[in-house]
Short mmCIF file of N, CA and C in Angstrom, two decimals:
data_model
loop_
_atom_site.label_atom_id
_atom_site.label_comp_id
_atom_site.label_asym_id
_atom_site.label_seq_id
_atom_site.Cartn_x
_atom_site.Cartn_y
_atom_site.Cartn_z
N MET M 1 -229.21 -143.14 6.67
CA MET M 1 -229.24 -142.78 8.07
C MET M 1 -228.20 -141.68 8.32
N PRO M 2 -228.60 -140.59 9.01
CA PRO M 2 -227.63 -139.52 9.28
C PRO M 2 -226.59 -139.97 10.29
N PRO M 3 -225.40 -139.37 10.25
CA PRO M 3 -224.37 -139.75 11.22
C PRO M 3 -224.78 -139.35 12.62
N SER M 4 -224.27 -140.06 13.59
CA SER M 4 -224.55 -139.76 14.98
C SER M 4 -223.80 -138.49 15.39
N VAL M 5 -224.48 -137.62 16.11
CA VAL M 5 -223.87 -136.39 16.59
C VAL M 5 -223.93 -136.42 18.11
N GLY M 6 -222.79 -136.29 18.74
CA GLY M 6 -222.72 -136.33 20.19
C GLY M 6 -222.52 -134.95 20.78
N PRO M 7 -222.56 -134.86 22.10
CA PRO M 7 -222.36 -133.57 22.77
C PRO M 7 -221.07 -132.86 22.37
N ALA M 8 -220.01 -133.61 22.13
CA ALA M 8 -218.73 -132.99 21.76
C ALA M 8 -218.87 -132.16 20.49
N ASP M 9 -219.67 -132.65 19.54
CA ASP M 9 -219.87 -131.93 18.28
C ASP M 9 -220.57 -130.59 18.52
N TYR M 10 -221.60 -130.60 19.37
CA TYR M 10 -222.33 -129.36 19.66
C TYR M 10 -221.51 -128.39 20.50
N LEU M 11 -220.69 -128.94 21.39
CA LEU M 11 -219.92 -128.10 22.30
C LEU M 11 -218.61 -127.62 21.70
N GLY M 12 -218.17 -128.25 20.62
CA GLY M 12 -216.91 -127.86 20.00
C GLY M 12 -215.71 -128.25 20.84
N VAL M 13 -215.81 -129.39 21.53
CA VAL M 13 -214.72 -129.87 22.37
C VAL M 13 -214.40 -131.32 22.01
N SER M 14 -213.33 -131.83 22.58
CA SER M 14 -212.97 -133.23 22.34
C SER M 14 -213.97 -134.14 23.04
N ARG M 15 -214.00 -135.40 22.63
CA ARG M 15 -214.88 -136.37 23.28
C ARG M 15 -214.48 -136.55 24.75
N GLN M 16 -213.19 -136.44 25.04
CA GLN M 16 -212.73 -136.58 26.42
C GLN M 16 -213.26 -135.43 27.29
N ARG M 17 -213.21 -134.20 26.75
CA ARG M 17 -213.73 -133.04 27.50
C ARG M 17 -215.25 -133.13 27.64
N ALA M 18 -215.92 -133.57 26.59
CA ALA M 18 -217.38 -133.72 26.65
C ALA M 18 -217.77 -134.73 27.72
N ALA M 19 -216.99 -135.79 27.88
CA ALA M 19 -217.29 -136.79 28.90
C ALA M 19 -217.27 -136.18 30.30
N ILE M 20 -216.45 -135.18 30.49
CA ILE M 20 -216.40 -134.47 31.77
C ILE M 20 -217.59 -133.53 31.90
N LEU M 21 -217.87 -132.78 30.83
CA LEU M 21 -218.95 -131.79 30.88
C LEU M 21 -220.32 -132.42 31.08
N VAL M 22 -220.57 -133.58 30.47
CA VAL M 22 -221.91 -134.19 30.58
C VAL M 22 -222.20 -134.66 32.00
N ASP M 23 -221.18 -134.79 32.84
CA ASP M 23 -221.40 -135.19 34.22
C ASP M 23 -221.55 -134.00 35.17
N ARG M 24 -221.47 -132.79 34.64
CA ARG M 24 -221.67 -131.59 35.47
C ARG M 24 -223.15 -131.47 35.84
N PRO M 25 -223.45 -130.93 37.02
CA PRO M 25 -224.85 -130.80 37.41
C PRO M 25 -225.65 -129.83 36.54
N ASP M 26 -224.97 -128.89 35.88
CA ASP M 26 -225.70 -127.93 35.04
C ASP M 26 -225.90 -128.41 33.61
N PHE M 27 -225.36 -129.59 33.26
CA PHE M 27 -225.56 -130.13 31.92
C PHE M 27 -226.93 -130.79 31.85
N PRO M 28 -227.63 -130.67 30.72
CA PRO M 28 -228.95 -131.30 30.61
C PRO M 28 -228.90 -132.80 30.88
N ALA M 29 -229.94 -133.28 31.53
CA ALA M 29 -230.04 -134.72 31.81
C ALA M 29 -230.31 -135.47 30.52
N PRO M 30 -229.79 -136.68 30.40
CA PRO M 30 -230.09 -137.47 29.20
C PRO M 30 -231.57 -137.83 29.17
N ILE M 31 -232.12 -137.91 27.95
CA ILE M 31 -233.52 -138.30 27.84
C ILE M 31 -233.68 -139.81 27.84
N GLU M 32 -232.58 -140.51 27.60
CA GLU M 32 -232.61 -141.98 27.58
C GLU M 32 -231.20 -142.49 27.81
N THR M 33 -231.10 -143.63 28.45
CA THR M 33 -229.82 -144.31 28.59
C THR M 33 -229.96 -145.68 27.96
N LEU M 34 -229.19 -145.90 26.91
CA LEU M 34 -229.22 -147.16 26.18
C LEU M 34 -227.96 -147.96 26.52
N THR M 35 -227.91 -149.18 26.07
CA THR M 35 -226.71 -149.98 26.31
C THR M 35 -225.48 -149.38 25.62
N VAL M 36 -225.70 -148.63 24.55
CA VAL M 36 -224.59 -148.02 23.82
C VAL M 36 -224.22 -146.64 24.35
N GLY M 37 -224.99 -146.11 25.30
CA GLY M 37 -224.67 -144.81 25.87
C GLY M 37 -225.90 -143.97 26.14
N ARG M 38 -225.63 -142.75 26.58
CA ARG M 38 -226.71 -141.82 26.92
C ARG M 38 -227.12 -141.01 25.69
N ILE M 39 -228.41 -140.64 25.66
CA ILE M 39 -228.97 -139.85 24.57
C ILE M 39 -229.51 -138.55 25.15
N TRP M 40 -229.12 -137.43 24.55
CA TRP M 40 -229.57 -136.13 25.01
C TRP M 40 -230.48 -135.49 23.98
N ASP M 41 -231.32 -134.58 24.44
CA ASP M 41 -232.13 -133.76 23.56
C ASP M 41 -231.20 -132.74 22.89
N ALA M 42 -231.14 -132.77 21.57
CA ALA M 42 -230.21 -131.90 20.83
C ALA M 42 -230.47 -130.43 21.11
N ILE M 43 -231.73 -130.04 21.24
CA ILE M 43 -232.05 -128.63 21.50
C ILE M 43 -231.49 -128.21 22.85
N GLU M 44 -231.65 -129.05 23.87
CA GLU M 44 -231.12 -128.72 25.19
C GLU M 44 -229.60 -128.61 25.18
N VAL M 45 -228.95 -129.49 24.45
CA VAL M 45 -227.48 -129.45 24.38
C VAL M 45 -227.03 -128.20 23.63
N ARG M 46 -227.72 -127.84 22.56
CA ARG M 46 -227.37 -126.61 21.83
C ARG M 46 -227.54 -125.39 22.72
N GLU M 47 -228.62 -125.34 23.51
CA GLU M 47 -228.84 -124.21 24.41
C GLU M 47 -227.74 -124.16 25.47
N TYR M 48 -227.37 -125.30 26.02
CA TYR M 48 -226.28 -125.36 26.99
C TYR M 48 -224.99 -124.85 26.35
N ALA M 49 -224.71 -125.29 25.13
CA ALA M 49 -223.49 -124.87 24.43
C ALA M 49 -223.48 -123.36 24.22
N ALA M 50 -224.61 -122.79 23.85
CA ALA M 50 -224.70 -121.34 23.63
C ALA M 50 -224.44 -120.58 24.93
N LYS M 51 -225.03 -121.05 26.03
CA LYS M 51 -224.82 -120.39 27.33
C LYS M 51 -223.37 -120.52 27.76
N ARG M 52 -222.79 -121.67 27.50
CA ARG M 52 -221.39 -121.90 27.87
C ARG M 52 -220.47 -120.96 27.08
N ARG M 53 -220.75 -120.80 25.80
CA ARG M 53 -219.96 -119.87 24.97
C ARG M 53 -220.09 -118.45 25.49
N GLU M 54 -221.33 -118.04 25.83
CA GLU M 54 -221.55 -116.68 26.35
C GLU M 54 -220.77 -116.45 27.63
N ARG M 55 -220.79 -117.44 28.54
CA ARG M 55 -220.04 -117.32 29.79
C ARG M 55 -218.55 -117.21 29.51
N ASN M 56 -218.05 -118.05 28.61
CA ASN M 56 -216.61 -118.05 28.33
C ASN M 56 -216.17 -116.78 27.63
N GLU M 57 -217.01 -116.26 26.74
CA GLU M 57 -216.66 -115.01 26.05
C GLU M 57 -216.73 -113.82 26.99
N GLY M 58 -217.57 -113.92 28.00
CA GLY M 58 -217.71 -112.84 28.97
C GLY M 58 -216.61 -112.85 30.02
N GLY M 59 -215.77 -113.89 29.97
CA GLY M 59 -214.66 -113.98 30.90
C GLY M 59 -214.96 -114.72 32.17
N ALA M 60 -216.21 -115.12 32.35
CA ALA M 60 -216.57 -115.85 33.58
C ALA M 60 -216.63 -117.33 33.28
N GLY M 61 -216.20 -118.19 34.23
CA GLY M 61 -216.29 -119.63 34.24
C GLY M 61 -216.19 -120.30 32.98
#
């Protein structure tokens, strides 16, 4: 079984920072909420991470 990969891994941030980011209105909605936590579509999270990097590199937000 492959290791679990969470939003923090895709975003390149700490788990604490990811916990804040996933609650932002512009973060992709989870595709499922399980008793162990929320599950996101990896493609959507990667796209969000790429857009976030572009914004940060451009000096905005």
